[in-house]
PDB file of C-alpha atoms in Angstrom:
ATOM      1  CA  LYS A  18       0.125   0.081  -0.320  1.00 52.00           C
ATOM      2  CA  ILE A  19       1.668   3.277  -1.028  1.00 54.00           C
ATOM      3  CA  ASP A  20       0.567   6.678  -0.305  1.00 52.00           C
ATOM      4  CA  GLY A  21      -0.558   8.885  -3.319  1.00 57.00           C
ATOM      5  CA  THR A  22       1.524  11.091  -3.122  1.00 52.00           C
ATOM      6  CA  LEU A  23       4.318   8.523  -2.794  1.00 56.00           C
ATOM      7  CA  GLY A  24       2.506   6.935  -5.906  1.00 64.00           C
ATOM      8  CA  GLY A  25       2.262   9.900  -8.125  1.00 67.00           C
ATOM      9  CA  PHE A  26       5.960  10.494  -7.070  1.00 64.00           C
ATOM     10  CA  ILE A  27       7.183   7.596  -7.996  1.00 72.00           C
ATOM     11  CA  ARG A  28       4.792   7.753 -11.415  1.00 78.00           C
ATOM     12  CA  SER A  29       6.427  11.307 -12.342  1.00 77.00           C
ATOM     13  CA  ALA A  30      10.105  10.486 -11.919  1.00 75.00           C
ATOM     14  CA  VAL A  31       9.793   6.937 -13.520  1.00 83.00           C
ATOM     15  CA  ARG A  32       7.572   8.870 -16.873  1.00 87.00           C
ATOM     16  CA  GLY A  33      11.335  11.407 -16.531  1.00 81.00           C
ATOM     17  CA  VAL A  34      13.330   8.592 -16.921  1.00 81.00           C
ATOM     18  CA  MET A  35      11.830   7.436 -19.597  1.00 88.00           C
ATOM     19  CA  TRP A  36      11.610  10.423 -21.643  1.00 87.00           C
ATOM     20  CA  ILE A  37      15.418  11.144 -21.074  1.00 81.00           C
ATOM     21  CA  LEU A  38      16.151   7.829 -22.330  1.00 83.00           C
ATOM     22  CA  THR A  39      13.869   7.963 -25.163  1.00 88.00           C
ATOM     23  CA  VAL A  40      15.646  11.801 -26.196  1.00 83.00           C
ATOM     24  CA  ILE A  41      19.190   9.842 -25.817  1.00 81.00           C
ATOM     25  CA  ILE A  42      18.025   6.903 -27.757  1.00 85.00           C
ATOM     26  CA  VAL A  43      16.283   9.201 -30.665  1.00 86.00           C
ATOM     27  CA  ALA A  44      19.078  11.535 -30.847  1.00 82.00           C
ATOM     28  CA  ASP A  45      21.930   8.544 -31.071  1.00 81.00           C
ATOM     29  CA  ALA A  46      19.985   6.920 -34.040  1.00 85.00           C
ATOM     30  CA  LEU A  47      19.563  10.650 -35.643  1.00 83.00           C
ATOM     31  CA  GLY A  48      23.739  10.503 -35.937  1.00 82.00           C
ATOM     32  CA  ILE A  49      23.314  13.763 -33.042  1.00 80.00           C
ATOM     33  CA  PRO A  50      26.915  13.024 -30.381  1.00 79.00           C
ATOM     34  CA  THR A  51      24.812  11.926 -27.165  1.00 78.00           C
ATOM     35  CA  THR A  52      28.225  11.871 -24.935  1.00 80.00           C
ATOM     36  CA  SER A  53      27.644  15.644 -23.760  1.00 76.00           C
ATOM     37  CA  LEU A  54      24.031  14.831 -23.200  1.00 74.00           C
ATOM     38  CA  VAL A  55      25.158  11.711 -20.958  1.00 78.00           C
ATOM     39  CA  ALA A  56      27.449  13.666 -19.366  1.00 80.00           C
ATOM     40  CA  LEU A  57      24.805  16.427 -18.581  1.00 77.00           C
ATOM     41  CA  VAL A  58      22.198  13.852 -17.636  1.00 77.00           C
ATOM     42  CA  SER A  59      24.854  12.574 -15.438  1.00 81.00           C
ATOM     43  CA  VAL A  60      25.318  15.747 -13.571  1.00 81.00           C
ATOM     44  CA  VAL A  61      21.934  16.204 -12.864  1.00 76.00           C
ATOM     45  CA  GLY A  62      21.074  12.971 -11.885  1.00 75.00           C
ATOM     46  CA  LEU A  63      24.026  13.514  -9.082  1.00 76.00           C
ATOM     47  CA  ALA A  64      22.671  16.907  -8.245  1.00 75.00           C
ATOM     48  CA  LEU A  65      19.282  15.455  -7.689  1.00 69.00           C
ATOM     49  CA  SER A  66      20.483  11.974  -5.547  1.00 71.00           C
ATOM     50  CA  LEU A  67      22.293  14.421  -2.920  1.00 70.00           C
ATOM     51  CA  SER A  68      19.432  16.805  -2.732  1.00 67.00           C
ATOM     52  CA  VAL A  69      16.949  14.081  -1.711  1.00 64.00           C
ATOM     53  CA  GLN A  70      19.678  12.234   0.384  1.00 72.00           C
ATOM     54  CA  ASN A  71      18.041  12.663   3.482  1.00 74.00           C
ATOM     55  CA  ILE A  72      14.405  11.273   1.944  1.00 74.00           C
ATOM     56  CA  MET A  73      16.528   8.239   0.335  1.00 76.00           C
ATOM     57  CA  SER A  74      18.293   7.767   4.261  1.00 80.00           C
ATOM     58  CA  ASN A  75      14.781   8.157   5.803  1.00 78.00           C
ATOM     59  CA  LEU A  76      13.147   5.366   3.259  1.00 77.00           C
ATOM     60  CA  PHE A  77      15.758   2.495   3.446  1.00 82.00           C
ATOM     61  CA  SER A  78      15.542   3.385   7.368  1.00 85.00           C
ATOM     62  CA  GLY A  79      12.043   2.646   7.373  1.00 81.00           C
ATOM     63  CA  ILE A  80      12.511  -0.695   5.532  1.00 81.00           C
ATOM     64  CA  THR A  81      15.144  -1.727   7.965  1.00 83.00           C
ATOM     65  CA  LEU A  82      13.003  -0.822  10.791  1.00 84.00           C
ATOM     66  CA  LEU A  83      10.144  -2.769   9.057  1.00 80.00           C
ATOM     67  CA  ILE A  84      12.218  -6.022   8.612  1.00 82.00           C
ATOM     68  CA  ALA A  85      13.831  -5.972  11.948  1.00 84.00           C
ATOM     69  CA  LYS A  86      10.793  -4.883  13.649  1.00 86.00           C
ATOM     70  CA  PRO A  87      12.266  -3.451  16.630  1.00 89.00           C
ATOM     71  CA  PHE A  88       8.723  -2.476  17.883  1.00 89.00           C
ATOM     72  CA  VAL A  89       5.520  -2.380  16.649  1.00 88.00           C
ATOM     73  CA  ALA A  90       2.388  -0.476  16.841  1.00 88.00           C
ATOM     74  CA  GLY A  91       1.093  -0.241  20.571  1.00 88.00           C
ATOM     75  CA  ASP A  92       4.734  -0.749  22.156  1.00 90.00           C
ATOM     76  CA  PHE A  93       6.090   1.907  24.705  1.00 91.00           C
ATOM     77  CA  VAL A  94       9.558   2.904  23.488  1.00 92.00           C
ATOM     78  CA  ASP A  95      12.337   5.591  24.572  1.00 92.00           C
ATOM     79  CA  ILE A  96      13.868   6.710  21.338  1.00 90.00           C
ATOM     80  CA  ALA A  97      16.337   9.161  21.655  1.00 82.00           C
ATOM     81  CA  GLY A  98      15.000  10.736  24.369  1.00 85.00           C
ATOM     82  CA  LYS A  99      11.145  10.452  23.267  1.00 89.00           C
ATOM     83  CA  THR A 100       8.933   8.628  25.166  1.00 90.00           C
ATOM     84  CA  GLY A 101       5.556   7.540  23.786  1.00 91.00           C
ATOM     85  CA  ALA A 102       3.664   4.238  22.627  1.00 92.00           C
ATOM     86  CA  ILE A 103       3.984   3.615  18.917  1.00 92.00           C
ATOM     87  CA  LYS A 104       1.089   5.153  16.863  1.00 91.00           C
ATOM     88  CA  SER A 105       2.184   3.638  13.339  1.00 87.00           C
ATOM     89  CA  MET A 106       5.462   3.247  11.349  1.00 84.00           C
ATOM     90  CA  GLY A 107       5.564   4.571   8.152  1.00 81.00           C
ATOM     91  CA  LEU A 108       8.303   4.356   5.344  1.00 78.00           C
ATOM     92  CA  PHE A 109       9.906   8.012   6.098  1.00 84.00           C
ATOM     93  CA  TYR A 110       8.318   8.450   9.427  1.00 86.00           C
ATOM     94  CA  THR A 111       7.274   6.771  12.852  1.00 89.00           C
ATOM     95  CA  MET A 112       4.318   7.976  14.991  1.00 92.00           C
ATOM     96  CA  MET A 113       4.696   8.889  18.349  1.00 93.00           C
ATOM     97  CA  ASP A 114       1.863   9.217  21.207  1.00 93.00           C
ATOM     98  CA  THR A 115       3.703  10.652  24.122  1.00 90.00           C
ATOM     99  CA  VAL A 116       2.109  10.237  27.795  1.00 86.00           C
ATOM    100  CA  ASP A 117       0.751  14.319  27.940  1.00 88.00           C
ATOM    101  CA  ASN A 118      -1.374  13.251  24.129  1.00 88.00           C
ATOM    102  CA  THR A 119       1.081  14.896  21.877  1.00 92.00           C
ATOM    103  CA  VAL A 120       1.948  13.233  18.864  1.00 92.00           C
ATOM    104  CA  ILE A 121       5.562  13.204  17.559  1.00 91.00           C
ATOM    105  CA  ASN A 122       6.803  12.285  13.988  1.00 91.00           C
ATOM    106  CA  ILE A 123      10.102  10.984  13.732  1.00 90.00           C
ATOM    107  CA  PRO A 124      12.040  10.205  10.828  1.00 90.00           C
ATOM    108  CA  ASN A 125      12.815   7.103  10.189  1.00 89.00           C
ATOM    109  CA  GLY A 126      16.609   7.932   9.543  1.00 88.00           C
ATOM    110  CA  ASP A 127      16.892   9.400  13.084  1.00 89.00           C
ATOM    111  CA  VAL A 128      14.938   6.016  14.742  1.00 90.00           C
ATOM    112  CA  THR A 129      17.937   4.123  13.391  1.00 89.00           C
ATOM    113  CA  ALA A 130      20.389   5.855  14.416  1.00 88.00           C
ATOM    114  CA  ALA A 131      19.327   6.323  17.986  1.00 88.00           C
ATOM    115  CA  SER A 132      18.994   3.331  20.695  1.00 88.00           C
ATOM    116  CA  ILE A 133      15.539   2.115  21.360  1.00 90.00           C
ATOM    117  CA  ILE A 134      14.474   1.201  24.471  1.00 90.00           C
ATOM    118  CA  ASN A 135      11.357  -1.153  24.451  1.00 91.00           C
ATOM    119  CA  TYR A 136       9.639  -1.433  27.826  1.00 89.00           C
ATOM    120  CA  SER A 137       6.731  -3.715  26.137  1.00 87.00           C
ATOM    121  CA  LYS A 138       8.821  -6.385  24.412  1.00 86.00           C
ATOM    122  CA  GLU A 139       8.791  -8.398  28.058  1.00 88.00           C
ATOM    123  CA  GLU A 140       6.276  -9.908  30.296  1.00 90.00           C
ATOM    124  CA  LEU A 141       7.650  -8.731  33.306  1.00 92.00           C
ATOM    125  CA  ARG A 142       8.869  -4.934  34.261  1.00 91.00           C
ATOM    126  CA  ARG A 143      10.980  -4.423  37.226  1.00 94.00           C
ATOM    127  CA  VAL A 144       9.893  -1.054  38.933  1.00 94.00           C
ATOM    128  CA  ASP A 145      13.320   0.612  40.456  1.00 95.00           C
ATOM    129  CA  MET A 146      12.347   2.869  43.348  1.00 95.00           C
ATOM    130  CA  LYS A 147      14.499   5.008  46.136  1.00 95.00           C
ATOM    131  CA  PHE A 148      13.272   6.373  49.692  1.00 94.00           C
ATOM    132  CA  CYS A 149      14.727   8.299  52.011  1.00 94.00           C
ATOM    133  CA  ALA A 150      14.311   7.762  56.403  1.00 94.00           C
ATOM    134  CA  SER A 151      15.592   9.323  58.889  1.00 93.00           C
ATOM    135  CA  TYR A 152      18.986   8.733  60.869  1.00 94.00           C
ATOM    136  CA  ASP A 153      17.126   8.108  63.835  1.00 93.00           C
ATOM    137  CA  ASP A 154      15.172   5.247  62.438  1.00 93.00           C
ATOM    138  CA  ALA A 155      16.416   1.782  62.749  1.00 93.00           C
ATOM    139  CA  THR A 156      17.329  -0.065  59.418  1.00 93.00           C
ATOM    140  CA  GLU A 157      15.152  -2.885  60.088  1.00 94.00           C
ATOM    141  CA  ASP A 158      12.081  -1.082  60.954  1.00 94.00           C
ATOM    142  CA  VAL A 159      12.384   0.754  57.315  1.00 95.00           C
ATOM    143  CA  LYS A 160      13.011  -2.410  55.392  1.00 95.00           C
ATOM    144  CA  ALA A 161       9.927  -4.010  57.528  1.00 95.00           C
ATOM    145  CA  ALA A 162       8.007  -1.167  56.448  1.00 95.00           C
ATOM    146  CA  ILE A 163       8.529  -1.023  52.918  1.00 94.00           C
ATOM    147  CA  LEU A 164       7.825  -4.845  52.754  1.00 94.00           C
ATOM    148  CA  GLU A 165       4.492  -4.424  54.306  1.00 94.00           C
ATOM    149  CA  ALA A 166       3.642  -1.495  51.735  1.00 94.00           C
ATOM    150  CA  ALA A 167       5.064  -4.311  48.562  1.00 94.00           C
ATOM    151  CA  ALA A 168       2.817  -6.851  50.527  1.00 94.00           C
ATOM    152  CA  GLU A 169      -0.567  -4.925  50.400  1.00 94.00           C
ATOM    153  CA  ASP A 170      -0.478  -4.479  46.526  1.00 94.00           C
ATOM    154  CA  PRO A 171      -1.061  -8.119  44.699  1.00 94.00           C
ATOM    155  CA  ARG A 172       0.756  -6.792  41.487  1.00 95.00           C
ATOM    156  CA  ILE A 173       3.537  -7.137  43.144  1.00 95.00           C
ATOM    157  CA  MET A 174       5.208 -10.553  42.158  1.00 94.00           C
ATOM    158  CA  ASP A 175       6.220 -12.747  45.295  1.00 91.00           C
ATOM    159  CA  GLU A 176       8.856 -14.449  42.526  1.00 91.00           C
ATOM    160  CA  PRO A 177      11.274 -12.903  42.262  1.00 91.00           C
ATOM    161  CA  ALA A 178      11.005 -11.074  45.631  1.00 93.00           C
ATOM    162  CA  PRO A 179      10.974  -7.721  46.157  1.00 94.00           C
ATOM    163  CA  PHE A 180      14.661  -6.199  46.831  1.00 95.00           C
ATOM    164  CA  ILE A 181      15.528  -3.820  49.475  1.00 95.00           C
ATOM    165  CA  ALA A 182      18.877  -2.698  50.604  1.00 94.00           C
ATOM    166  CA  LEU A 183      20.659   0.020  51.976  1.00 94.00           C
ATOM    167  CA  ASN A 184      21.622   2.363  49.266  1.00 91.00           C
ATOM    168  CA  GLN A 185      23.773   5.826  50.552  1.00 92.00           C
ATOM    169  CA  TYR A 186      24.334   7.812  53.200  1.00 94.00           C
ATOM    170  CA  LYS A 187      23.041  11.487  52.535  1.00 92.00           C
ATOM    171  CA  ASP A 188      23.569  14.646  54.620  1.00 91.00           C
ATOM    172  CA  SER A 189      20.448  14.511  56.581  1.00 92.00           C
ATOM    173  CA  CYS A 190      18.610  10.888  55.684  1.00 94.00           C
ATOM    174  CA  ILE A 191      19.365   7.009  54.205  1.00 95.00           C
ATOM    175  CA  GLU A 192      18.815   6.525  50.851  1.00 95.00           C
ATOM    176  CA  TYR A 193      17.023   2.763  50.940  1.00 96.00           C
ATOM    177  CA  VAL A 194      16.851   1.275  46.892  1.00 96.00           C
ATOM    178  CA  VAL A 195      13.748  -0.878  46.454  1.00 96.00           C
ATOM    179  CA  ARG A 196      13.201  -3.519  43.127  1.00 96.00           C
ATOM    180  CA  LEU A 197      10.239  -4.966  42.480  1.00 95.00           C
ATOM    181  CA  TRP A 198       8.490  -6.792  40.186  1.00 95.00           C
ATOM    182  CA  CYS A 199       5.422  -6.717  38.461  1.00 94.00           C
ATOM    183  CA  LYS A 200       3.506  -7.712  34.782  1.00 94.00           C
ATOM    184  CA  ASN A 201       4.553  -4.734  32.322  1.00 89.00           C
ATOM    185  CA  SER A 202       1.309  -3.249  32.164  1.00 88.00           C
ATOM    186  CA  ASP A 203       0.676  -2.784  35.689  1.00 92.00           C
ATOM    187  CA  TYR A 204       4.374  -0.830  36.101  1.00 91.00           C
ATOM    188  CA  TRP A 205       2.416   2.683  36.235  1.00 90.00           C
ATOM    189  CA  ASP A 206      -0.202   1.475  38.758  1.00 93.00           C
ATOM    190  CA  VAL A 207       2.450  -0.542  40.614  1.00 94.00           C
ATOM    191  CA  TYR A 208       4.896   2.356  41.117  1.00 95.00           C
ATOM    192  CA  PHE A 209       2.513   5.114  42.125  1.00 95.00           C
ATOM    193  CA  GLY A 210       0.425   2.675  44.677  1.00 94.00           C
ATOM    194  CA  MET A 211       3.910   1.958  46.180  1.00 94.00           C
ATOM    195  CA  ASN A 212       4.837   5.844  46.617  1.00 92.00           C
ATOM    196  CA  GLU A 213       1.726   6.465  48.298  1.00 92.00           C
ATOM    197  CA  ARG A 214       1.500   3.427  50.538  1.00 91.00           C
TER     198      ARG A 214
END
């Protein structure tokens, strides 16, 4: 399925090439020297290829993405610092819906050149969090409170088990790192729910 504009462009390009070949063949048949004409066509072709270099780069990048499939429509991804759900993939642009309901069209050349983080690829996802507690609070009490908060959410998996460790001594508090596992679709509910509890 080719977009109507793209189809018209391809037809016009093919028609132009056919006319150029026809003129060269007729000129050669009439005995007109075609060497300078071929050289002129070559220079024009080179200038044209340089002018559409980015377009061709996006086109071949789009074909690469369609073959490699690093993501599909609906996947939640991070591409070159832009985060959102893939809406569609075209030959020239990849369309993304962001969490604040804006649409970003990213040239496919930029997509293939960037690192792609696909958050939707795996069924399970780890929730990484950090909490701070006073130096006056016993470490074991803080860990027990965090475990209790995690146990209240049935979406948090028992296996792999929640991980809690003392991470850093800061100026006014002790920082704890918490790692929880849940289904990919439950990630944000688990994250915000854990913050509230």
